[in-house]
Coordinates of C-alpha atoms in Angstrom, one line a residue:
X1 CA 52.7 -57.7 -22.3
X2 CA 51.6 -55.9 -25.3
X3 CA 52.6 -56.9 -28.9
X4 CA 55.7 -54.3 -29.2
X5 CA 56.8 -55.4 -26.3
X6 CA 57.0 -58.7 -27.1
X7 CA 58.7 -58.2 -30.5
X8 CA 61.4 -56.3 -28.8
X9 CA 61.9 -59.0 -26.4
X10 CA 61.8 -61.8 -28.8
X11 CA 64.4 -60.3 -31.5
X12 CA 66.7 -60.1 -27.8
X13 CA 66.4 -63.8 -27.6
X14 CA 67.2 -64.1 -31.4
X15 CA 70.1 -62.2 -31.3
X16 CA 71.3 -63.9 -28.1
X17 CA 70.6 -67.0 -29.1
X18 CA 72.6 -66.0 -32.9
X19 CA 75.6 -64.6 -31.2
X20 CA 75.9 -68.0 -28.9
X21 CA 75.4 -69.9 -32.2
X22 CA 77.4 -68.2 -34.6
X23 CA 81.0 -69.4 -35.9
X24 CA 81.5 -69.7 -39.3
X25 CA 78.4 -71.4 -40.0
X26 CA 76.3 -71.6 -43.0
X27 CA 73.4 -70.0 -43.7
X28 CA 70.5 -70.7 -41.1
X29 CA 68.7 -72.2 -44.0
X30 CA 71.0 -74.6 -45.2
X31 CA 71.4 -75.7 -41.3
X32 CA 67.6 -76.1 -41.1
X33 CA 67.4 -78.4 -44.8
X34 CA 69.1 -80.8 -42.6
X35 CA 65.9 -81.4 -40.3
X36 CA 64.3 -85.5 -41.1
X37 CA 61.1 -85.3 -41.9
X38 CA 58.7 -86.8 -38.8
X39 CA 55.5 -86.3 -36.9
X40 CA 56.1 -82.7 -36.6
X41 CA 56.3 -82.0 -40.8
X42 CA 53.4 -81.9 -42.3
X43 CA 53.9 -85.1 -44.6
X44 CA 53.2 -87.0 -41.4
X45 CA 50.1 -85.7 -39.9
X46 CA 47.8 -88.5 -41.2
X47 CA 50.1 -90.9 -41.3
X48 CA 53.3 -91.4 -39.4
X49 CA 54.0 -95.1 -40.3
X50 CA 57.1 -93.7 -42.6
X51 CA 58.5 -91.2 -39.7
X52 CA 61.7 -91.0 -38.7
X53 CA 61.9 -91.4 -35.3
X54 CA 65.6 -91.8 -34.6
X55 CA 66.3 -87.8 -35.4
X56 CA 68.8 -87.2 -32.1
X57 CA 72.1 -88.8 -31.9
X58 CA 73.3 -91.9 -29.6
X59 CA 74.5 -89.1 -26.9
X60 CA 71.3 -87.3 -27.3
X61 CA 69.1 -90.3 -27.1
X62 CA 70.3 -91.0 -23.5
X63 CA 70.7 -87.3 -22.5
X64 CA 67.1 -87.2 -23.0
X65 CA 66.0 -90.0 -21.3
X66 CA 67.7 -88.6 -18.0
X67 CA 66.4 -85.4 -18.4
X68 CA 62.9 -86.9 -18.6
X69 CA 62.5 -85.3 -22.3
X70 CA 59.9 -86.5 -24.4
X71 CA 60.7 -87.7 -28.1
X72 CA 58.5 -85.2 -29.0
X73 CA 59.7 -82.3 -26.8
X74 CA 63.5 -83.0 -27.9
X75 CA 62.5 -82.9 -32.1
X76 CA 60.5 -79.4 -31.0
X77 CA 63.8 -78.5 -29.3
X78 CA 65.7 -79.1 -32.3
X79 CA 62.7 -76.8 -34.6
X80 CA 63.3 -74.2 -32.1
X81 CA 66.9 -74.2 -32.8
X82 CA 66.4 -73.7 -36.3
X83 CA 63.7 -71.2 -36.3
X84 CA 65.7 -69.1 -33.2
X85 CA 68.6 -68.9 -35.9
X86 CA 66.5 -67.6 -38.8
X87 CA 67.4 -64.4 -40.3
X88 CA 64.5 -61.7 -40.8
X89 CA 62.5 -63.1 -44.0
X90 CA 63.6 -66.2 -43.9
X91 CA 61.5 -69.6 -43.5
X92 CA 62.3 -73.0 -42.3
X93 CA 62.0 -75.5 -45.6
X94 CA 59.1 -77.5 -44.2
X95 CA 55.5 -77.2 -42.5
X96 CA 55.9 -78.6 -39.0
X97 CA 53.5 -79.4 -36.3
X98 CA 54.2 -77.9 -32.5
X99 CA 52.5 -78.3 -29.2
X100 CA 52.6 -75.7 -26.3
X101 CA 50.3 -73.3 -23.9
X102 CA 49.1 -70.6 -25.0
X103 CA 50.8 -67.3 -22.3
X104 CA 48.6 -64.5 -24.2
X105 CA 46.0 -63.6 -27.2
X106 CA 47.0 -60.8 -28.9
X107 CA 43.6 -59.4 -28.7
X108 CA 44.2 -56.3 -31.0
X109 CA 45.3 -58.2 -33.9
X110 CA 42.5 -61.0 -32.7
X111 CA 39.8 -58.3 -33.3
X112 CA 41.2 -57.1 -36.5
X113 CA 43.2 -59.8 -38.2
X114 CA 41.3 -63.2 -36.6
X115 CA 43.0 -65.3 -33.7
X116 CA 46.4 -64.2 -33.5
X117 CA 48.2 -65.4 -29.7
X118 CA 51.7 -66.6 -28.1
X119 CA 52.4 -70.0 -27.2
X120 CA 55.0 -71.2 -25.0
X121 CA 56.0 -74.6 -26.7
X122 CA 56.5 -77.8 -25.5
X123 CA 60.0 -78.2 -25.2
X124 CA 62.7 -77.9 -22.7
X125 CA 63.3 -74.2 -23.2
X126 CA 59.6 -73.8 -23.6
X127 CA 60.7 -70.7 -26.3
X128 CA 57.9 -68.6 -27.4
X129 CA 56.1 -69.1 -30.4
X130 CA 53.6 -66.6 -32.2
X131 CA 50.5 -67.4 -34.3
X132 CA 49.2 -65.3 -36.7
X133 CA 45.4 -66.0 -37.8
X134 CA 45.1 -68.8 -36.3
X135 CA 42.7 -71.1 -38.5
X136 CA 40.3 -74.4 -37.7
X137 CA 37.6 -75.5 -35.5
X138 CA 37.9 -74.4 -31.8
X139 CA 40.3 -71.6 -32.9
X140 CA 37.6 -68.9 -31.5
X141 CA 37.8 -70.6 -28.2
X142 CA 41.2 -70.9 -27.5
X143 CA 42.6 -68.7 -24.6
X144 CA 45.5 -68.0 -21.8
X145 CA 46.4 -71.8 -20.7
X146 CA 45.0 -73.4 -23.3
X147 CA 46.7 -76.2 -24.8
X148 CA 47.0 -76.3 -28.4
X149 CA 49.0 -78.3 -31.4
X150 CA 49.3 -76.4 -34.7
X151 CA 50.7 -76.8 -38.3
X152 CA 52.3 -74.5 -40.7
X153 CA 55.3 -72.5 -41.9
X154 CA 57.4 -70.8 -39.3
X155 CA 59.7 -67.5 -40.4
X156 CA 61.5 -64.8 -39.1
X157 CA 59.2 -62.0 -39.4
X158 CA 60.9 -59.1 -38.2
X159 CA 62.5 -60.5 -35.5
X160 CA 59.0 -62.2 -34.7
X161 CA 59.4 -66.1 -34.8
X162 CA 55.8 -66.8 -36.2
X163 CA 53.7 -69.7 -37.5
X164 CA 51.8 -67.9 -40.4
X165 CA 48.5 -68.4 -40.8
X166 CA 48.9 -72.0 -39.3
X167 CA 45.8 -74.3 -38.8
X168 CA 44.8 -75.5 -35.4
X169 CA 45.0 -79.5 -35.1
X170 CA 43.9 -79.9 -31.8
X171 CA 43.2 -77.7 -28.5
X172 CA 42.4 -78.8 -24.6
X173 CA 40.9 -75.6 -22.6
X174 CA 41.5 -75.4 -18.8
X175 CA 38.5 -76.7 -18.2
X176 CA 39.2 -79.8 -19.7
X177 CA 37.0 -79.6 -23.2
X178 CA 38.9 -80.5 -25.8
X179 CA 38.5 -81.6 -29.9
X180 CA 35.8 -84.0 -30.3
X181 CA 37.4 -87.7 -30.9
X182 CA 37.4 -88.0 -35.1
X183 CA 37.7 -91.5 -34.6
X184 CA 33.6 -91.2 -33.4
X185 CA 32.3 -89.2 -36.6
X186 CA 29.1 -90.5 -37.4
X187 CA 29.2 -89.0 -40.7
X188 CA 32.1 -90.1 -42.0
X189 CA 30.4 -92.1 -44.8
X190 CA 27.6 -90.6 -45.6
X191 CA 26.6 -89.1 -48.8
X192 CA 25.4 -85.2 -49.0
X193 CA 22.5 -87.4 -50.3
X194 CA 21.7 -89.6 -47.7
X195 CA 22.5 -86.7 -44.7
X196 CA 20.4 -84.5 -46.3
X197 CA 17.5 -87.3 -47.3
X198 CA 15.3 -87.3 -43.9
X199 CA 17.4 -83.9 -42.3
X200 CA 16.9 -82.5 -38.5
X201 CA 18.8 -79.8 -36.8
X202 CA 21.6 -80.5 -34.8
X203 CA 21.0 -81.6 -31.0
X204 CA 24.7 -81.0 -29.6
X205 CA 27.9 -79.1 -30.3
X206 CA 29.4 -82.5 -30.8
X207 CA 26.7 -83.2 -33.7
X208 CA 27.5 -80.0 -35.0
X209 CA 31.3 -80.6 -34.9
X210 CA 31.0 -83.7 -36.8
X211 CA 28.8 -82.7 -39.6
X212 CA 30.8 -79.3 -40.4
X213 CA 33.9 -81.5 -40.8
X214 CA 31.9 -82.8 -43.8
X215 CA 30.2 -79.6 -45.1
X216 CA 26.9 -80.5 -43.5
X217 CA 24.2 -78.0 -41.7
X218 CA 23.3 -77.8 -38.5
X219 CA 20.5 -75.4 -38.8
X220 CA 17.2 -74.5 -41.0
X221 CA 17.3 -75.0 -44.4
X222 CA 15.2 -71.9 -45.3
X223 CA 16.3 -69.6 -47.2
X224 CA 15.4 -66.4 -45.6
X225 CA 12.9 -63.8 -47.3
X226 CA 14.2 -60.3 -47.3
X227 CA 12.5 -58.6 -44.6
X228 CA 12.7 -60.3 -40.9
X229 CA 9.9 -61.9 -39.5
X230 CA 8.7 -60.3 -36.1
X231 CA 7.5 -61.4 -33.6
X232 CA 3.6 -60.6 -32.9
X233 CA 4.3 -59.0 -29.3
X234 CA 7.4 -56.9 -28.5
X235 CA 7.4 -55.7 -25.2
X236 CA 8.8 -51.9 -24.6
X237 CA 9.9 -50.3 -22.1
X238 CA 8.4 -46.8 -22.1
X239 CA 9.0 -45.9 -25.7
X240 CA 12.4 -48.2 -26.7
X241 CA 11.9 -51.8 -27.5
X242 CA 14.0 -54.3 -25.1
X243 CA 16.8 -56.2 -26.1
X244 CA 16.6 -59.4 -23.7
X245 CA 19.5 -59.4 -21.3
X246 CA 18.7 -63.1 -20.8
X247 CA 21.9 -64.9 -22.3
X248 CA 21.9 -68.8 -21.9
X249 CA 24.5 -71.0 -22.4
X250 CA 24.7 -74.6 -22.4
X251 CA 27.3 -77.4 -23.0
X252 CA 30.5 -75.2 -21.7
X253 CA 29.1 -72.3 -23.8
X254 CA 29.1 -74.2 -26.8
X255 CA 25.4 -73.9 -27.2
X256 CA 23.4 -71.0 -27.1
X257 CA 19.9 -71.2 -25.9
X258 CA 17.2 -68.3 -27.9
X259 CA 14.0 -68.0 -26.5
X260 CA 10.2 -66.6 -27.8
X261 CA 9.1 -63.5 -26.4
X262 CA 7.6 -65.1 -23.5
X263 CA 11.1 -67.0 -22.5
X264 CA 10.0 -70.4 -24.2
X265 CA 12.9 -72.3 -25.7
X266 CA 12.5 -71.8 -29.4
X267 CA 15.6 -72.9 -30.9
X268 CA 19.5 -73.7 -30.1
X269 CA 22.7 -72.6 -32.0
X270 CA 25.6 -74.5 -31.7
X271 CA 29.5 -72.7 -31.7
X272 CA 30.5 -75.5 -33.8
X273 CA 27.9 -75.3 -36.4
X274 CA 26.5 -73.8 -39.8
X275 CA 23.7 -71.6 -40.4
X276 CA 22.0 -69.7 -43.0
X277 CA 18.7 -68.4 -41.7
X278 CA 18.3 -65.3 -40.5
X279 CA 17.1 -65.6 -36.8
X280 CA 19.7 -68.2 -36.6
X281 CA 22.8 -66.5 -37.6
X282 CA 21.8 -63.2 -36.2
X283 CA 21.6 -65.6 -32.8
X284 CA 25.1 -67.1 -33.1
X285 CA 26.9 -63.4 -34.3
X286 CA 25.1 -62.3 -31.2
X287 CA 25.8 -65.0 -28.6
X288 CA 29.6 -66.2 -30.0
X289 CA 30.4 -62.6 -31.9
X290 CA 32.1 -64.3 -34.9
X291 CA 30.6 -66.2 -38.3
X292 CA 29.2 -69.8 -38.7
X293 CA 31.4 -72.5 -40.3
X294 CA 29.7 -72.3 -43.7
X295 CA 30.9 -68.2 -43.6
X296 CA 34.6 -67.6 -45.1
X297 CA 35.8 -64.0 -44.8
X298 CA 36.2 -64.0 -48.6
X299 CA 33.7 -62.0 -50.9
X300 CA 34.6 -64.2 -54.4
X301 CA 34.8 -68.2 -53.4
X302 CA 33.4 -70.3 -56.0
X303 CA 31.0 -72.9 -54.3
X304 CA 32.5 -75.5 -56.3
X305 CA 35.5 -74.8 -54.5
X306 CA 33.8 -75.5 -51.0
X307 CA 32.9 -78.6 -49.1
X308 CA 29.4 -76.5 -49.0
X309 CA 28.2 -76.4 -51.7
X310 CA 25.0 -74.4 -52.0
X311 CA 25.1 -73.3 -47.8
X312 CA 28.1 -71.5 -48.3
X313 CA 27.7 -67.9 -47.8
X314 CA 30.0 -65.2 -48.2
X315 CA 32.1 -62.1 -46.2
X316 CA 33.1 -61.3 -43.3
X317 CA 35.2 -58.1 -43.7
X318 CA 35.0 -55.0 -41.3
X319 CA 32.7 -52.5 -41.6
X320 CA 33.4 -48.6 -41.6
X321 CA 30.0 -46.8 -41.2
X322 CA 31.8 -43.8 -42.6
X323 CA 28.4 -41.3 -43.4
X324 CA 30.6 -38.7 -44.4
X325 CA 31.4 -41.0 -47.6
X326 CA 27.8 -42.8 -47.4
X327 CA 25.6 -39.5 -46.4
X328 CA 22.8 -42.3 -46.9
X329 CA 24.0 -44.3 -44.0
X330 CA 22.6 -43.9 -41.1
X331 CA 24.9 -43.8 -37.8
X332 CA 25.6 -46.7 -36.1
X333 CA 25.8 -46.4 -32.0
X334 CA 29.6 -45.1 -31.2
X335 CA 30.7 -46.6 -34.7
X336 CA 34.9 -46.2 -35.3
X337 CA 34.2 -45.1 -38.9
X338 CA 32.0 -41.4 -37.3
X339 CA 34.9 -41.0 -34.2
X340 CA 33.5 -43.9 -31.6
X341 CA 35.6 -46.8 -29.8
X342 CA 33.0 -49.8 -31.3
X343 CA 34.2 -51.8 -34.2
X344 CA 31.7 -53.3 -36.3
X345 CA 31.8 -56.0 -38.8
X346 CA 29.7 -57.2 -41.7
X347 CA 28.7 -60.3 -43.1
X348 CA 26.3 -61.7 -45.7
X349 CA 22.9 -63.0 -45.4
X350 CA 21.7 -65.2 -48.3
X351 CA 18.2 -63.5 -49.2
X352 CA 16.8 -63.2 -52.4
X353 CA 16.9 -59.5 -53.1
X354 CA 15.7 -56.3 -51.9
X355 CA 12.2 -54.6 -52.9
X356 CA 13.3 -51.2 -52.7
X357 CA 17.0 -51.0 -55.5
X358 CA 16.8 -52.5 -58.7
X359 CA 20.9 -53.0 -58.2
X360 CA 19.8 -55.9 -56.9
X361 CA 17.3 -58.3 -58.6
X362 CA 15.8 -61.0 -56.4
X363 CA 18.2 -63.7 -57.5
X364 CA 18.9 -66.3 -55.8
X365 CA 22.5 -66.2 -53.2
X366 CA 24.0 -69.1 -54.2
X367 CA 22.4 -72.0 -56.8
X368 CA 25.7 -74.2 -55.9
X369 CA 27.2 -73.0 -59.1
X370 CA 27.5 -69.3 -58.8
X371 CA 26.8 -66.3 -55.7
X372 CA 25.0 -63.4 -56.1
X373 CA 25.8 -61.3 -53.2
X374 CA 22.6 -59.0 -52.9
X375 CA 21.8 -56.1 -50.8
X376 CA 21.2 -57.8 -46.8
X377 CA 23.7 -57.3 -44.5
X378 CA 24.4 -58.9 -40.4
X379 CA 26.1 -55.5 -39.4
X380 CA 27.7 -55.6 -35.9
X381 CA 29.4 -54.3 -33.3
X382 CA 31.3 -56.6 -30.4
X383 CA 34.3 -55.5 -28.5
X384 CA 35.4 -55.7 -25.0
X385 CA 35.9 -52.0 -24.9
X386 CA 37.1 -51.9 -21.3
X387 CA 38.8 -55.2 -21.6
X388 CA 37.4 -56.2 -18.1
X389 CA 36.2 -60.0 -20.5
X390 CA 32.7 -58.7 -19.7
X391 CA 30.4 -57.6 -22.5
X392 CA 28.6 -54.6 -21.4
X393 CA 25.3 -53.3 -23.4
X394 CA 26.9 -50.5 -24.9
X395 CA 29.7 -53.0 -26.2
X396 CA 27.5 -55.2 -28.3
X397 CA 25.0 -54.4 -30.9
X398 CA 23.8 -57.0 -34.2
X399 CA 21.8 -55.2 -36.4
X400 CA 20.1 -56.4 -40.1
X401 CA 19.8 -54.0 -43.5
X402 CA 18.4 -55.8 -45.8
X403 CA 18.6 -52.8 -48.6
X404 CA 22.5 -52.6 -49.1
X405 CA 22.6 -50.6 -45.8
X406 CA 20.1 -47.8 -46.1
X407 CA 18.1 -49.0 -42.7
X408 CA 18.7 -51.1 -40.1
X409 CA 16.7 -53.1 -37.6
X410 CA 18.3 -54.1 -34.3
X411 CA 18.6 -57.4 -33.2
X412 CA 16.8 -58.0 -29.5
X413 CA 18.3 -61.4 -28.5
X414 CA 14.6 -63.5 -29.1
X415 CA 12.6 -65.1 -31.4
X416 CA 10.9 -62.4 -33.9
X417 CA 13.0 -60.0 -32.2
X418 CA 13.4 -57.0 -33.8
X419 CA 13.3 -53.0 -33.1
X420 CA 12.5 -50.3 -35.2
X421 CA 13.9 -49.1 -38.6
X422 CA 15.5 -46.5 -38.8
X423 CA 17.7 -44.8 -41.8
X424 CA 17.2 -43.3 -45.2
X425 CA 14.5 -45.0 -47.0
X426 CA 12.7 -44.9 -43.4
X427 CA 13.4 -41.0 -43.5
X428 CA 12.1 -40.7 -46.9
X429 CA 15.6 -40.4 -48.6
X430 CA 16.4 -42.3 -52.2
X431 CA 18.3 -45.5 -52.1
X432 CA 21.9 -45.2 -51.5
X433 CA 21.6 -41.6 -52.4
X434 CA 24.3 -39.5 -52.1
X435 CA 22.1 -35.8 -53.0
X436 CA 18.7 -37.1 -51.9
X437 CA 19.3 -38.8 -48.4
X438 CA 17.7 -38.4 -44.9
X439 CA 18.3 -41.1 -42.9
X440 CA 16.6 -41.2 -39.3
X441 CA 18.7 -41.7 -36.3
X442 CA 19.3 -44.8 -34.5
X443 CA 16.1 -45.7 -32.2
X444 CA 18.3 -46.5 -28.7
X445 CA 16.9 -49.6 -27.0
X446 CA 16.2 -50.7 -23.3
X447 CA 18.5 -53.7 -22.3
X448 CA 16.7 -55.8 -19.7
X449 CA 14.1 -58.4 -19.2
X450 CA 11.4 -59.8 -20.9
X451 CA 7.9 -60.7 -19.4
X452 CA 8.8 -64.2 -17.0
X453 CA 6.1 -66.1 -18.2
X454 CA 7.6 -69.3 -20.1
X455 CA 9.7 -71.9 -17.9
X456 CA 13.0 -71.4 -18.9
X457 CA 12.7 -67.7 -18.2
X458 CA 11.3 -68.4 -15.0
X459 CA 14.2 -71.1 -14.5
X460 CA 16.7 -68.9 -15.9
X461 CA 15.9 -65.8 -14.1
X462 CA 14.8 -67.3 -10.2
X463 CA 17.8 -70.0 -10.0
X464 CA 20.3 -69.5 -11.8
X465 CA 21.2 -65.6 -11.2

């Protein structure tokens, strides 16, 4: 059911459920200033020792307990009630805290706007309830059947009964994974000091989980130099370099296995975890097509207004590719912005300059006082443009410019792996030119596999295909 559809069909039930409602009753606001606070406001999400747990009547009490209703399910009933009788515009007074399965992700919005989806909730009606940019860990991996509790606002928006922007509190996927147990964090009092005193990588999702609910890395701590570092063989195939079609997954898909050249594990990035190095955000854009957890979407967050500190790194916006506004640019492969069907997005990577503009002196990204954006880019492309859940090679590119988008180097899926520059500087143009540009045309690459010679290549490619 696609989104208009749903709109239509949701402002029936409003009006339905309004003209069965309405006598001479107040304002739907007034009715819904009536709701006791409890475990599904906000005040109560930490602590519920102070709820008000007697919120039905006498007759409504027993009713409940014959019908089988939960205490839970009845107080979501009685939100429903309220937010069914809203008029467009209008909020309830409160944040509140529902449960329910999630029926469809709106994967439009999703691509343009973050996680935006339906969910039917928990309650005897099991009304529908639409989330729009759906915030929190797990958020990314939430889809049809999922389980799900959220907090936030809930309006009227156009007929559309909506949590906006809510934050996820907890999830449980169909296949059973779920949000780590907080009650287990092993960092929970631990000093930035002490975690970072004698630091390793991550080893798990879990690990990763854990230490980004305290603004703590999971990766290298390397600040990456400008240019990438390649690797000393990259195997072609005829002229085009390859882009490995190996794609490994571990721990339900959480962690994503990148090998050498050779198919020798190298490192692991983890979906729950933050990163600021090059190869190893370039891995997780390519394996989990969003940002780490030290990325916000914003271009202008202070550091001192984030739990990290110095690892925080900036943007995640969508990118255009327009070359009829940036002659210098060259064309990315079926780009929206130049009349294709890919969308790309872009996202900073904290170098320390570029060697080839003076607009950009090698300062440093971010001294945990101040950012300096700088000139290198993750630029990328991932979208399911048949929508069969399956991401074909033509669907999926990850490219790095490390000079404010005048060339680009594609990203092959290993170690080192890089293919060639192409663009303007590479054609002999002048930076970001708009009279004196000649950037080169993308150099296409062969998607397939690399030479079998490591063990988990050999693993990975004789017994598990």
């Amino acid at each position: 059911m696609n989104t208009f559809t749903r709109k239509i069909k949701t402002a029936w039930l409003i009006a339905t459920a309004f003209c069965l409602t309405f006598t001479s009753c107040a304002h739907p606001q007034s009715s819904a200033d009536s709701l006791t606070p409890s475990f599904s406001q906000s005040q109560s999400i930490e602590d519920c020792s102070d709820c008000d747990s007697s919120i039905e009547s006498e007759d409504s009490s027993s009713s409940t307990e014959e019908d089988g209703i939960t205490e839970e399910q009845a107080y979501a009933e009685q939100i429903m009630d309220q937010a069914y009788n809203l008029n467009t515009g209008d909020y309830l007074p409160n944040t509140y805290q529902l449960s329910g399965t999630v029926s469809y992700i709106d994967i439009d919005y999703t691509a343009k706007k973050g996680v935006c989806l339906y969910f039917d909730i928990d309650e005897p009606q099991a009304r529908e309830m639409y989330c729009y940019q759906l915030k929190g860990d797990g958020a990314d991996l939430i889809d049809s059947g999922s389980y799900i509790t959220v907090s936030g606002r809930i309006k009227n928006y156009k007929g559309m009964i909506e949590f906006e922007k809510p934050t996820l509190i907890s999830y449980q996927l169909e296949n059973g994974q779920g949000s780590p147990d907080q009650s287990n964090d092993p960092y929970k009092n631990i000093s930035k000091t002490e975690f970072y005193k004698d630091y390793k990588p991550a080893e798990s999702n879990e690990d990763a989980y854990y230490r980004s609910l305290h603004g703590f890395m999971s990766g290298e701590l390397t600040v990456p130099n400008q240019a990438p570092t390649l690797s000393a063989y990259r195997p072609k195939q005829g002229s085009a370099y390859i882009r490995n079609d190996d794609t490994i997954y571990e721990e339900d898909g959480n962690a994503y296995v990148v090998t050498d050249v050779y198919g020798n594990e190298a490192f692991t990035v983890y979906r729950a975890g933050a990163y600021i190095t090059l190869e190893e955000v370039a891995a997780y854009v390519y394996a989990f097509g969003t940002y780490p957890k030290n990325y916000t979407t914003s271009k202008n967050t202070d550091p001192d207004d984030s739990i990290w500190d110095e690892y925080l790194r900036l943007n995640h916006t969508a990118f255009s590719g327009n070359t009829s506004q940036y002659p210098y640019e060259p064309e990315l492969p079926n780009i929206s912005g130049c009349g294709g069907t890919l969308r790309y997005y872009e996202m900073d990577i904290g170098t320390t300059g570029t060697d080839c503009d003076p607009s950009y002196p090698a300062d440093i990204y971010n001294d945990g006082n101040s950012i300096t954006r700088g000139a290198a880019r993750i630029v990328y492309g991932k979208t399911d443009l048949d929508k069969d859940g399956v991401f074909e090679a033509g669907e999926w590119h990850v490219f790095y410019t490390y000079n404010h988008y005048n060339d680009f180097q594609e990203y092959l899926n290993y170690a080192g792996g890089w293919g060639e520059k192409f663009g303007n500087i590479t054609g002999g143009g002048s930076i970001s030119s708009k009279y004196d540009y000649n950037p080169t045309d993308y150099v296409p690459i062969h998607f397939g596999d690399l030479p079998t010679q490591g063990t988990r290549a050999i693993f990975q490619r004789y017994f598990t295909r």
